[in-house]
Coordinates of N, CA and C in Angstrom, one line a residue:
M1 N 3.2 1.5 -16.5 CA 3.3 2.9 -16.4 C 4.3 3.5 -17.3
D2 N 4.1 4.5 -18.2 CA 5.0 5.1 -19.1 C 5.7 6.2 -18.6
F3 N 7.1 6.2 -18.7 CA 8.0 7.2 -18.2 C 8.8 7.8 -19.4
S4 N 9.1 9.1 -19.4 CA 9.8 9.6 -20.5 C 11.2 10.0 -19.9
L5 N 11.9 9.0 -19.3 CA 13.2 9.2 -18.8 C 14.2 9.5 -20.0
T6 N 15.1 10.4 -19.8 CA 16.0 10.9 -20.8 C 17.1 9.7 -21.0
L7 N 17.8 9.9 -22.1 CA 18.8 8.8 -22.3 C 19.9 9.0 -21.3
E8 N 20.2 10.3 -20.9 CA 21.3 10.5 -19.9 C 20.9 9.9 -18.5
V9 N 19.6 9.9 -18.2 CA 19.2 9.4 -16.9 C 19.4 7.8 -17.0
I10 N 19.0 7.2 -18.0 CA 19.0 5.8 -18.2 C 20.6 5.4 -18.2
L11 N 21.4 6.1 -18.9 CA 22.8 5.7 -18.8 C 23.3 5.9 -17.5
M12 N 22.9 6.9 -16.7 CA 23.4 7.1 -15.4 C 23.0 5.9 -14.5
L13 N 21.7 5.5 -14.6 CA 21.3 4.3 -13.9 C 22.0 3.0 -14.3
T14 N 22.3 2.9 -15.5 CA 23.2 1.7 -16.0 C 24.5 1.7 -15.3
A15 N 25.1 2.9 -15.2 CA 26.5 3.1 -14.6 C 26.4 2.7 -13.2
V16 N 25.3 3.2 -12.5 CA 25.2 2.8 -11.0 C 24.9 1.3 -10.8
A17 N 24.1 0.7 -11.7 CA 24.0 -0.7 -11.7 C 25.2 -1.5 -11.9
A18 N 26.2 -0.9 -12.7 CA 27.4 -1.6 -12.9 C 28.2 -1.7 -11.5
V19 N 28.3 -0.5 -10.9 CA 29.0 -0.5 -9.5 C 28.3 -1.3 -8.5
A20 N 27.0 -1.3 -8.5 CA 26.2 -2.1 -7.6 C 26.4 -3.6 -7.9
G21 N 26.5 -4.0 -9.1 CA 26.7 -5.3 -9.5 C 28.1 -5.8 -8.9
F22 N 29.1 -5.0 -9.1 CA 30.4 -5.3 -8.5 C 30.5 -5.6 -7.1
I23 N 29.7 -4.6 -6.4 CA 29.6 -4.7 -5.0 C 28.9 -6.0 -4.5
D24 N 27.7 -6.2 -5.2 CA 26.9 -7.3 -4.8 C 27.7 -8.6 -5.0
A25 N 28.4 -8.8 -6.1 CA 29.1 -10.0 -6.3 C 30.1 -10.3 -5.2
I26 N 30.6 -9.3 -4.6 CA 31.6 -9.5 -3.5 C 31.0 -9.7 -2.1
A27 N 30.1 -8.7 -1.8 CA 29.6 -8.7 -0.5 C 28.0 -8.6 -0.4
G28 N 27.3 -8.2 -1.4 CA 25.9 -7.9 -1.3 C 25.7 -6.4 -1.0
G29 N 24.4 -6.0 -1.0 CA 24.2 -4.6 -0.6 C 24.1 -3.6 -1.7
G30 N 24.2 -4.1 -3.0 CA 24.1 -3.3 -4.1 C 22.8 -2.4 -4.3
G31 N 21.7 -2.9 -3.7 CA 20.5 -2.2 -3.7 C 20.6 -0.8 -3.0
L32 N 21.6 -0.7 -2.1 CA 21.9 0.5 -1.4 C 22.2 1.7 -2.4
L33 N 22.6 1.3 -3.6 CA 22.9 2.3 -4.6 C 21.8 2.4 -5.7
T34 N 21.3 1.3 -6.1 CA 20.3 1.2 -7.3 C 19.0 1.8 -6.8
I35 N 18.5 1.4 -5.7 CA 17.2 1.9 -5.2 C 17.1 3.4 -5.1
P36 N 18.1 4.1 -4.3 CA 18.1 5.5 -4.2 C 18.2 6.2 -5.6
A37 N 19.0 5.6 -6.4 CA 19.2 6.2 -7.8 C 18.0 6.2 -8.6
M38 N 17.3 5.1 -8.5 CA 15.9 5.1 -9.3 C 14.9 6.1 -8.6
L39 N 14.9 6.1 -7.3 CA 14.0 7.1 -6.6 C 14.4 8.5 -7.0
L40 N 15.6 8.8 -7.2 CA 16.0 10.1 -7.5 C 15.6 10.4 -8.9
A41 N 15.4 9.4 -9.7 CA 15.0 9.6 -11.1 C 13.5 9.8 -11.2
N42 N 12.9 9.8 -10.0 CA 11.4 10.0 -9.9 C 10.6 8.8 -10.3
I43 N 11.2 7.6 -10.1 CA 10.4 6.4 -10.4 C 9.7 6.0 -9.1
P44 N 8.4 5.8 -9.2 CA 7.7 5.5 -8.0 C 8.3 4.3 -7.2
P45 N 8.1 4.3 -5.9 CA 8.7 3.1 -5.1 C 8.5 1.8 -5.5
V46 N 7.2 1.5 -5.8 CA 6.8 0.0 -6.1 C 7.5 -0.3 -7.4
L47 N 7.4 0.6 -8.4 CA 8.2 0.3 -9.6 C 9.7 0.2 -9.5
T48 N 10.2 1.0 -8.6 CA 11.7 0.9 -8.2 C 11.9 -0.4 -7.7
L49 N 11.2 -0.9 -6.8 CA 11.5 -2.2 -6.2 C 11.3 -3.3 -7.3
G50 N 10.4 -3.3 -8.1 CA 10.2 -4.3 -9.1 C 11.3 -4.3 -10.1
T51 N 11.7 -3.1 -10.6 CA 12.8 -2.9 -11.6 C 14.1 -3.3 -11.0
N52 N 14.3 -3.0 -9.7 CA 15.5 -3.3 -9.0 C 15.7 -4.9 -9.0
K53 N 14.6 -5.6 -8.7 CA 14.7 -7.1 -8.7 C 15.1 -7.6 -10.1
L54 N 14.6 -7.0 -11.1 CA 15.0 -7.4 -12.5 C 16.5 -7.3 -12.7
Q55 N 17.0 -6.2 -12.4 CA 18.4 -5.9 -12.7 C 19.3 -6.7 -11.7
A56 N 18.8 -6.8 -10.5 CA 19.7 -7.6 -9.5 C 19.7 -9.1 -9.8
A57 N 18.6 -9.6 -10.4 CA 18.6 -11.0 -10.7 C 19.6 -11.3 -11.8
S58 N 19.7 -10.3 -12.7 CA 20.8 -10.5 -13.8 C 22.3 -10.5 -13.2
G59 N 22.5 -9.7 -12.2 CA 23.7 -9.7 -11.6 C 24.0 -11.0 -10.8
A60 N 23.0 -11.4 -10.1 CA 23.1 -12.7 -9.4 C 23.4 -13.9 -10.3
L61 N 22.7 -13.8 -11.5 CA 22.8 -14.9 -12.5 C 24.3 -14.9 -13.0
T62 N 24.8 -13.8 -13.3 CA 26.1 -13.6 -13.9 C 27.1 -14.1 -12.9
A63 N 27.0 -13.6 -11.6 CA 28.0 -14.1 -10.6 C 27.8 -15.6 -10.3
S64 N 26.6 -16.1 -10.3 CA 26.4 -17.5 -10.0 C 27.1 -18.3 -11.1
I65 N 26.9 -18.0 -12.4 CA 27.5 -18.7 -13.5 C 29.1 -18.7 -13.4
T66 N 29.6 -17.5 -13.0 CA 31.1 -17.5 -12.9 C 31.5 -18.4 -11.8
M67 N 30.9 -18.4 -10.7 CA 31.2 -19.1 -9.4 C 31.1 -20.6 -9.9
I68 N 30.1 -21.0 -10.6 CA 29.9 -22.4 -10.9 C 31.0 -22.8 -11.9
K69 N 31.3 -22.0 -12.9 CA 32.4 -22.3 -13.9 C 33.7 -22.5 -13.2
K70 N 33.9 -21.7 -12.2 CA 35.2 -21.7 -11.5 C 35.3 -22.8 -10.5
G71 N 34.1 -23.6 -10.3 CA 34.1 -24.7 -9.4 C 34.0 -24.3 -7.9
V72 N 33.6 -23.1 -7.7 CA 33.4 -22.6 -6.4 C 32.2 -23.2 -5.7
V73 N 31.2 -23.4 -6.5 CA 29.9 -23.8 -5.9 C 29.3 -24.9 -6.9
S74 N 28.5 -25.8 -6.2 CA 27.8 -26.9 -7.1 C 26.4 -26.8 -6.7
P75 N 25.5 -26.2 -7.6 CA 24.1 -26.1 -7.2 C 23.4 -27.5 -7.0
S76 N 24.0 -28.5 -7.6 CA 23.3 -29.8 -7.5 C 23.4 -30.3 -6.0
K77 N 24.3 -29.8 -5.2 CA 24.5 -30.1 -3.8 C 23.7 -29.3 -2.9
M78 N 23.0 -28.3 -3.5 CA 22.2 -27.4 -2.6 C 20.8 -27.2 -3.1
K79 N 20.2 -28.3 -3.8 CA 18.9 -28.2 -4.3 C 17.8 -27.8 -3.3
L80 N 18.0 -28.4 -2.1 CA 16.8 -28.1 -1.1 C 17.0 -26.7 -0.7
A81 N 18.2 -26.2 -0.5 CA 18.4 -24.8 0.0 C 17.9 -23.8 -1.1
I82 N 18.1 -24.2 -2.4 CA 17.7 -23.3 -3.5 C 16.1 -23.2 -3.5
A83 N 15.5 -24.4 -3.4 CA 14.0 -24.5 -3.4 C 13.5 -23.8 -2.2
G84 N 14.1 -24.1 -1.0 CA 13.6 -23.4 0.2 C 13.7 -21.9 0.3
A85 N 14.8 -21.5 -0.3 CA 15.0 -20.0 -0.3 C 14.0 -19.3 -1.3
F86 N 13.7 -20.0 -2.4 CA 12.7 -19.6 -3.4 C 11.3 -19.5 -2.7
I87 N 10.9 -20.7 -2.0 CA 9.6 -20.7 -1.3 C 9.5 -19.5 -0.2
G88 N 10.6 -19.5 0.4 CA 10.7 -18.4 1.6 C 10.4 -17.1 1.0
S89 N 11.1 -16.8 -0.1 CA 10.9 -15.4 -0.7 C 9.6 -15.2 -1.3
V90 N 8.9 -16.2 -1.8 CA 7.5 -16.1 -2.3 C 6.6 -15.8 -1.0
L91 N 6.8 -16.5 0.0 CA 6.0 -16.2 1.2 C 6.3 -14.9 1.8
G92 N 7.5 -14.5 1.8 CA 7.8 -13.1 2.3 C 7.2 -12.0 1.4
T93 N 7.2 -12.2 0.1 CA 6.7 -11.2 -0.9 C 5.2 -11.1 -0.7
I94 N 4.5 -12.2 -0.4 CA 3.1 -12.2 -0.1 C 2.8 -11.6 1.3
A95 N 3.6 -11.9 2.2 CA 3.4 -11.4 3.5 C 3.5 -9.8 3.6
V96 N 4.5 -9.4 2.9 CA 4.8 -7.9 2.9 C 3.6 -7.1 2.3
Q97 N 2.8 -7.7 1.5 CA 1.7 -7.1 0.8 C 0.5 -7.0 1.8
M98 N 0.5 -7.9 2.8 CA -0.6 -8.0 3.8 C -0.2 -7.2 5.0
S99 N 1.1 -7.2 5.4 CA 1.4 -6.5 6.6 C 2.8 -5.9 6.4
P100 N 2.8 -4.5 6.2 CA 4.1 -3.7 6.0 C 5.0 -4.1 7.1
P101 N 6.4 -4.3 6.8 CA 7.4 -4.7 7.7 C 7.9 -3.5 8.6
D102 N 7.0 -2.7 9.2 CA 7.5 -1.6 10.0 C 8.5 -2.0 11.1
M103 N 8.0 -3.0 11.9 CA 8.8 -3.5 13.1 C 10.1 -4.0 12.6
L104 N 10.1 -4.9 11.6 CA 11.4 -5.5 11.2 C 12.3 -4.5 10.5
E105 N 11.8 -3.5 9.9 CA 12.7 -2.4 9.3 C 13.4 -1.7 10.4
K106 N 12.8 -1.6 11.5 CA 13.5 -0.8 12.7 C 14.6 -1.7 13.2
L107 N 14.6 -2.9 13.0 CA 15.6 -3.9 13.4 C 16.8 -4.0 12.5
I108 N 16.6 -3.6 11.2 CA 17.6 -3.8 10.1 C 18.9 -3.1 10.5
P109 N 19.0 -1.8 11.0 CA 20.3 -1.2 11.3 C 21.1 -2.0 12.3
F110 N 20.4 -2.7 13.3 CA 21.1 -3.4 14.2 C 21.5 -4.7 13.7
L111 N 20.7 -5.4 12.8 CA 21.2 -6.5 12.2 C 22.4 -6.3 11.3
I112 N 22.4 -5.3 10.5 CA 23.5 -5.0 9.6 C 24.7 -4.6 10.4
A113 N 24.5 -3.9 11.5 CA 25.7 -3.4 12.4 C 26.4 -4.7 13.0
A114 N 25.5 -5.7 13.5 CA 26.0 -6.8 14.0 C 26.9 -7.6 13.0
I115 N 26.4 -7.7 11.7 CA 27.2 -8.3 10.6 C 28.5 -7.6 10.4
G116 N 28.4 -6.2 10.4 CA 29.7 -5.5 10.2 C 30.7 -5.7 11.4
I117 N 30.3 -5.7 12.6 CA 31.1 -6.0 13.7 C 31.7 -7.3 13.7
Y118 N 30.8 -8.3 13.5 CA 31.3 -9.7 13.4 C 32.3 -9.9 12.4
T119 N 32.2 -9.4 11.2 CA 33.1 -9.4 10.1 C 34.4 -8.8 10.4
L120 N 34.4 -7.6 11.1 CA 35.5 -6.9 11.4 C 36.4 -7.5 12.5
F121 N 35.8 -8.1 13.5 CA 36.5 -8.6 14.6 C 36.6 -10.1 14.6
A122 N 35.9 -10.9 13.8 CA 36.0 -12.4 13.8 C 37.4 -12.8 13.3
P123 N 38.1 -13.5 14.2 CA 39.4 -13.9 13.7 C 39.5 -14.9 12.5
S124 N 40.2 -14.5 11.6 CA 40.4 -15.5 10.4 C 39.0 -15.9 9.7
L125 N 38.1 -14.9 9.6 CA 36.7 -15.3 9.2 C 36.8 -16.0 7.8
G126 N 36.3 -17.2 7.9 CA 36.1 -18.0 6.7 C 37.3 -18.3 5.9
E127 N 38.5 -18.1 6.5 CA 39.7 -18.4 5.7 C 39.9 -19.9 5.6
V128 N 39.5 -20.6 6.5 CA 39.6 -22.1 6.4 C 38.3 -22.7 6.9
E129 N 38.0 -24.0 6.5 CA 36.8 -24.7 7.0 C 36.9 -24.8 8.5
A130 N 35.7 -24.7 9.1 CA 35.5 -24.8 10.6 C 34.5 -25.9 10.9
E131 N 34.4 -26.3 12.2 CA 33.4 -27.2 12.7 C 32.0 -26.6 12.5
P132 N 31.1 -27.3 11.9 CA 29.7 -26.7 11.6 C 28.9 -26.7 13.0
R133 N 28.2 -25.7 13.1 CA 27.3 -25.4 14.3 C 25.9 -26.0 14.1
V134 N 25.5 -26.1 12.8 CA 24.2 -26.7 12.5 C 24.4 -27.8 11.4
S135 N 23.6 -28.7 11.2 CA 23.7 -29.7 10.2 C 23.3 -29.1 8.8
E136 N 23.8 -29.8 7.8 CA 23.5 -29.4 6.4 C 22.0 -29.5 6.2
S137 N 21.3 -30.5 6.7 CA 19.9 -30.5 6.6 C 19.2 -29.3 7.2
T138 N 19.6 -28.9 8.4 CA 19.0 -27.7 9.1 C 19.3 -26.5 8.3
W139 N 20.4 -26.3 7.7 CA 20.8 -25.1 6.9 C 19.9 -25.1 5.6
Q140 N 19.8 -26.2 5.0 CA 19.0 -26.2 3.7 C 17.5 -26.2 3.9
R141 N 17.1 -26.8 5.0 CA 15.6 -26.9 5.2 C 15.1 -25.8 6.0
V142 N 15.9 -25.1 6.9 CA 15.3 -24.1 7.9 C 15.9 -22.8 7.6
V143 N 17.3 -22.7 7.7 CA 18.0 -21.4 7.6 C 17.8 -20.7 6.3
A144 N 18.0 -21.4 5.2 CA 17.9 -20.9 3.8 C 16.6 -20.3 3.5
P145 N 15.4 -21.1 3.9 CA 14.1 -20.6 3.7 C 13.9 -19.3 4.6
L146 N 14.3 -19.3 5.8 CA 14.2 -18.1 6.6 C 14.8 -16.8 6.1
I147 N 16.0 -17.0 5.5 CA 16.7 -15.9 5.0 C 15.9 -15.5 3.6
G148 N 15.4 -16.5 2.9 CA 14.6 -16.2 1.7 C 13.3 -15.4 2.1
F149 N 12.7 -15.8 3.1 CA 11.5 -15.0 3.6 C 11.9 -13.6 3.9
Y150 N 13.1 -13.4 4.6 CA 13.6 -12.1 4.9 C 13.7 -11.3 3.5
D151 N 14.3 -11.9 2.5 CA 14.5 -11.2 1.3 C 13.2 -10.7 0.6
G152 N 12.2 -11.6 0.6 CA 11.0 -11.3 0.0 C 10.2 -10.2 0.9
Y153 N 10.4 -10.2 2.2 CA 9.7 -9.4 3.1 C 10.4 -8.0 3.3
V154 N 11.6 -8.0 3.3 CA 12.4 -6.7 3.5 C 13.5 -6.6 2.5
G155 N 14.5 -7.5 2.6 CA 15.5 -7.5 1.6 C 16.9 -7.1 1.8
P156 N 17.2 -5.9 2.5 CA 18.6 -5.4 2.5 C 19.5 -6.4 3.2
G157 N 20.7 -6.6 2.6 CA 21.7 -7.4 3.2 C 21.6 -8.9 3.0
T158 N 20.6 -9.3 2.2 CA 20.3 -10.8 2.1 C 21.6 -11.6 1.7
G159 N 22.3 -11.0 0.7 CA 23.4 -11.8 0.2 C 24.5 -12.0 1.4
M160 N 24.6 -11.0 2.2 CA 25.5 -11.0 3.4 C 25.0 -12.1 4.4
F161 N 23.7 -12.2 4.5 CA 23.1 -13.1 5.5 C 23.3 -14.6 5.0
F162 N 23.2 -14.8 3.7 CA 23.4 -16.1 3.1 C 24.9 -16.4 3.3
A163 N 25.8 -15.5 2.9 CA 27.3 -15.8 3.0 C 27.7 -16.0 4.3
L164 N 27.5 -15.1 5.2 CA 28.1 -15.2 6.6 C 27.4 -16.2 7.3
G165 N 26.1 -16.4 7.1 CA 25.4 -17.5 7.7 C 26.0 -18.9 7.5
N166 N 26.4 -19.0 6.3 CA 27.1 -20.2 5.8 C 28.5 -20.4 6.5
V167 N 29.1 -19.3 6.7 CA 30.4 -19.3 7.4 C 30.2 -19.6 8.9
A168 N 29.4 -18.8 9.5 CA 29.2 -19.0 10.9 C 28.5 -20.2 11.4
L169 N 27.5 -20.7 10.6 CA 26.7 -21.8 11.0 C 27.2 -23.1 10.4
R170 N 27.7 -23.1 9.2 CA 28.2 -24.3 8.5 C 29.7 -24.4 8.5
G171 N 30.4 -23.3 8.9 CA 31.9 -23.4 9.0 C 32.5 -23.4 7.6
R172 N 31.8 -22.9 6.6 CA 32.3 -22.9 5.3 C 33.4 -21.8 5.1
Q173 N 34.3 -22.1 4.1 CA 35.3 -21.2 3.7 C 34.6 -20.0 3.0
I174 N 35.1 -18.7 3.1 CA 34.2 -17.6 2.8 C 34.1 -17.5 1.2
I175 N 35.0 -17.9 0.4 CA 34.7 -17.9 -1.0 C 33.6 -18.8 -1.5
A176 N 33.7 -20.1 -0.9 CA 32.6 -21.1 -1.2 C 31.2 -20.5 -0.7
A177 N 31.3 -19.9 0.5 CA 30.1 -19.3 1.1 C 29.5 -18.3 0.3
T178 N 30.4 -17.4 -0.3 CA 29.9 -16.3 -1.1 C 29.3 -16.8 -2.4
G179 N 30.0 -17.9 -3.0 CA 29.4 -18.5 -4.2 C 28.1 -19.1 -4.0
A180 N 27.9 -19.8 -2.9 CA 26.6 -20.4 -2.5 C 25.5 -19.2 -2.3
A181 N 26.0 -18.1 -1.8 CA 25.0 -17.0 -1.5 C 24.5 -16.4 -2.9
K182 N 25.5 -16.4 -3.8 CA 25.0 -15.8 -5.0 C 23.9 -16.7 -5.8
V183 N 24.0 -18.0 -5.6 CA 23.0 -18.9 -6.2 C 21.7 -18.9 -5.4
L184 N 21.8 -18.7 -4.1 CA 20.6 -18.6 -3.3 C 19.9 -17.3 -3.5
N185 N 20.7 -16.2 -3.6 CA 20.1 -14.9 -3.9 C 19.5 -14.8 -5.2
L186 N 20.0 -15.5 -6.2 CA 19.4 -15.6 -7.6 C 18.1 -16.2 -7.4
S187 N 17.9 -17.2 -6.6 CA 16.6 -18.0 -6.4 C 15.6 -17.0 -5.7
T188 N 16.0 -16.3 -4.7 CA 15.1 -15.3 -4.0 C 14.7 -14.1 -4.9
N189 N 15.6 -13.7 -5.7 CA 15.4 -12.6 -6.6 C 14.3 -12.9 -7.7
I190 N 14.5 -14.2 -8.2 CA 13.5 -14.7 -9.2 C 12.2 -14.8 -8.6
A191 N 12.1 -15.3 -7.4 CA 10.8 -15.6 -6.7 C 10.1 -14.2 -6.6
S192 N 10.8 -13.1 -6.1 CA 10.1 -11.9 -6.0 C 9.8 -11.2 -7.2
L193 N 10.7 -11.3 -8.2 CA 10.4 -10.8 -9.5 C 9.2 -11.3 -10.2
I194 N 9.0 -12.5 -10.0 CA 7.8 -13.1 -10.6 C 6.5 -12.3 -10.2
F195 N 6.4 -12.0 -8.9 CA 5.3 -11.3 -8.4 C 5.2 -9.9 -8.9
F196 N 6.4 -9.2 -9.0 CA 6.4 -7.9 -9.5 C 6.1 -7.9 -10.9
I197 N 6.4 -8.8 -11.7 CA 6.0 -9.0 -13.1 C 4.5 -9.1 -13.3
I198 N 4.0 -10.0 -12.4 CA 2.5 -10.4 -12.5 C 1.8 -9.0 -12.1
G199 N 2.3 -8.2 -11.2 CA 1.6 -7.0 -10.8 C 1.9 -5.8 -11.7
G200 N 2.7 -6.1 -12.8 CA 3.0 -5.0 -13.7 C 3.9 -3.9 -13.2
N201 N 4.7 -4.3 -12.2 CA 5.5 -3.3 -11.5 C 7.0 -3.3 -11.9
V202 N 7.3 -3.5 -13.2 CA 8.6 -3.5 -13.7 C 8.7 -2.5 -14.9
L203 N 9.7 -1.6 -14.9 CA 9.9 -0.8 -16.0 C 11.0 -1.6 -16.9
W204 N 10.5 -2.1 -17.9 CA 11.4 -3.0 -18.7 C 12.5 -2.2 -19.4
K205 N 12.2 -1.0 -20.0 CA 13.3 -0.4 -20.6 C 14.4 0.0 -19.7
V206 N 14.1 0.5 -18.6 CA 15.0 0.9 -17.5 C 15.7 -0.3 -17.1
G207 N 14.9 -1.4 -16.6 CA 15.5 -2.6 -16.1 C 16.5 -3.3 -17.0
L208 N 16.1 -3.4 -18.3 CA 17.0 -4.1 -19.3 C 18.3 -3.3 -19.4
A209 N 18.2 -2.0 -19.4 CA 19.4 -1.1 -19.5 C 20.4 -1.4 -18.3
M210 N 19.7 -1.4 -17.1 CA 20.4 -1.6 -15.9 C 21.1 -3.1 -15.8
M211 N 20.4 -4.0 -16.4 CA 20.9 -5.3 -16.5 C 22.2 -5.4 -17.1
V212 N 22.5 -4.5 -18.2 CA 23.7 -4.5 -18.8 C 24.8 -4.1 -17.9
G213 N 24.6 -3.1 -17.1 CA 25.5 -2.6 -16.1 C 25.8 -3.7 -15.0
Q214 N 24.7 -4.3 -14.5 CA 24.8 -5.2 -13.5 C 25.6 -6.5 -13.9
T215 N 25.4 -6.9 -15.1 CA 26.0 -8.0 -15.7 C 27.6 -7.8 -15.7
I216 N 27.9 -6.5 -16.2 CA 29.4 -6.3 -16.3 C 30.0 -6.2 -14.9
G217 N 29.3 -5.5 -14.0 CA 29.8 -5.3 -12.7 C 29.9 -6.7 -11.9
A218 N 28.9 -7.5 -12.1 CA 28.9 -8.7 -11.4 C 30.0 -9.8 -12.0
Y219 N 30.2 -9.6 -13.2 CA 31.3 -10.4 -13.8 C 32.6 -10.1 -13.3
A220 N 33.0 -8.8 -13.2 CA 34.2 -8.3 -12.6 C 34.3 -8.7 -11.1
G221 N 33.2 -8.4 -10.5 CA 33.2 -8.7 -8.9 C 33.5 -10.1 -8.6
S222 N 32.8 -11.0 -9.3 CA 32.9 -12.4 -9.0 C 34.3 -12.9 -9.3
H223 N 34.9 -12.4 -10.3 CA 36.2 -12.8 -10.6 C 37.2 -12.4 -9.6
M224 N 36.9 -11.1 -9.0 CA 37.8 -10.6 -8.0 C 37.7 -11.4 -6.7
V225 N 36.4 -12.0 -6.5 CA 36.3 -12.8 -5.3 C 37.1 -14.0 -5.4
V226 N 37.1 -14.6 -6.5 CA 37.8 -15.9 -6.7 C 39.3 -15.7 -6.6
K227 N 39.8 -14.6 -7.1 CA 41.2 -14.2 -7.0 C 41.7 -13.7 -5.7
G228 N 40.8 -12.8 -5.0 CA 41.3 -12.2 -3.8 C 40.8 -12.7 -2.5
G229 N 39.7 -13.5 -2.5 CA 39.2 -14.2 -1.3 C 38.8 -13.3 -0.2
S230 N 39.1 -13.7 1.1 CA 38.7 -13.0 2.2 C 39.4 -11.6 2.3
K231 N 40.6 -11.5 1.7 CA 41.2 -10.2 1.7 C 40.4 -9.1 1.0
I232 N 39.6 -9.6 0.1 CA 38.7 -8.6 -0.7 C 37.4 -8.5 0.0
I233 N 36.8 -9.8 0.3 CA 35.4 -9.8 0.8 C 35.2 -9.1 2.2
R234 N 36.1 -9.4 3.1 CA 35.9 -8.8 4.5 C 35.8 -7.2 4.5
P235 N 36.8 -6.6 3.9 CA 36.7 -5.1 4.0 C 35.5 -4.6 3.2
V236 N 35.1 -5.1 2.1 CA 34.0 -4.7 1.4 C 32.7 -4.9 2.2
I237 N 32.6 -6.0 2.8 CA 31.4 -6.3 3.7 C 31.3 -5.2 4.8
V238 N 32.4 -4.9 5.5 CA 32.4 -4.0 6.6 C 32.0 -2.5 6.0
L239 N 32.5 -2.2 4.8 CA 32.2 -0.9 4.3 C 30.7 -0.8 3.9
V240 N 30.2 -1.9 3.3 CA 28.8 -2.0 3.0 C 27.9 -1.8 4.2
C241 N 28.2 -2.6 5.2 CA 27.5 -2.5 6.5 C 27.4 -1.1 7.0
L242 N 28.7 -0.5 7.1 CA 28.7 0.8 7.5 C 27.8 1.9 6.8
A243 N 27.9 1.8 5.4 CA 27.1 2.6 4.6 C 25.5 2.3 4.8
M244 N 25.2 1.0 4.9 CA 23.8 0.7 5.1 C 23.2 1.2 6.5
V245 N 24.0 1.0 7.5 CA 23.7 1.6 8.9 C 23.5 3.0 8.9
T246 N 24.5 3.7 8.2 CA 24.4 5.2 8.1 C 23.1 5.6 7.3
K247 N 22.8 4.9 6.3 CA 21.6 5.2 5.5 C 20.3 5.1 6.3
Y248 N 20.3 4.0 7.1 CA 19.1 3.9 7.9 C 19.0 4.8 9.1
M249 N 20.1 5.1 9.7 CA 20.1 6.1 10.8 C 19.7 7.4 10.4
M250 N 20.0 7.8 9.2 CA 19.8 9.1 8.5 C 18.4 9.2 8.1
G251 N 17.7 8.0 7.9 CA 16.4 8.0 7.4 C 16.4 8.1 5.9

């Protein structure tokens, strides 16, 4: 579909994507900014979702590369989780086209609120390694695919679910968990994006412009994660959760 968006609007969306990329690299939830911004630009919902996946994938790729170069995460050790998250996202994307996620969407505010409360009050969240509650095999073969399915089916807060799930269930240190979350989120974003491209639901001009902003924001945010650790990640997660719950409660 052809749109005659002005240069000013495209530049505005690119700036929003930069802020979203920064937030996404630290805590996730950048779609809270980019999706409403595109809808305000009168881009139809399905094109908004497809274009959002394009620019979000670039941010996840940038953050992943940074984390890998810094030695925070090693994709070779999480091949099953990456594949599982990809497959889960594909299945979720197919499922959402057959059955709108009305019931699950009603649960999202409560899920996000639970994450915020857990992050706010959990003592020394992810500051040091802890005793795992589930095995590595269970995490990679079961949990990662389930979160991937959630991303394909609904989506909001996926990065936080990956990161905090790794902390709570695997006892991982929060910087390492955040790095792993970026790699897994990249996998789920690509899986969903493939289907949006096949369906012709991506605005390439807008998406490519926003990719520039996302890349810049993600680069800055991922470096801040490595330097600041939990002192940066925890408050940003709480603020993003608060913003997301507020958005859903207000409709």
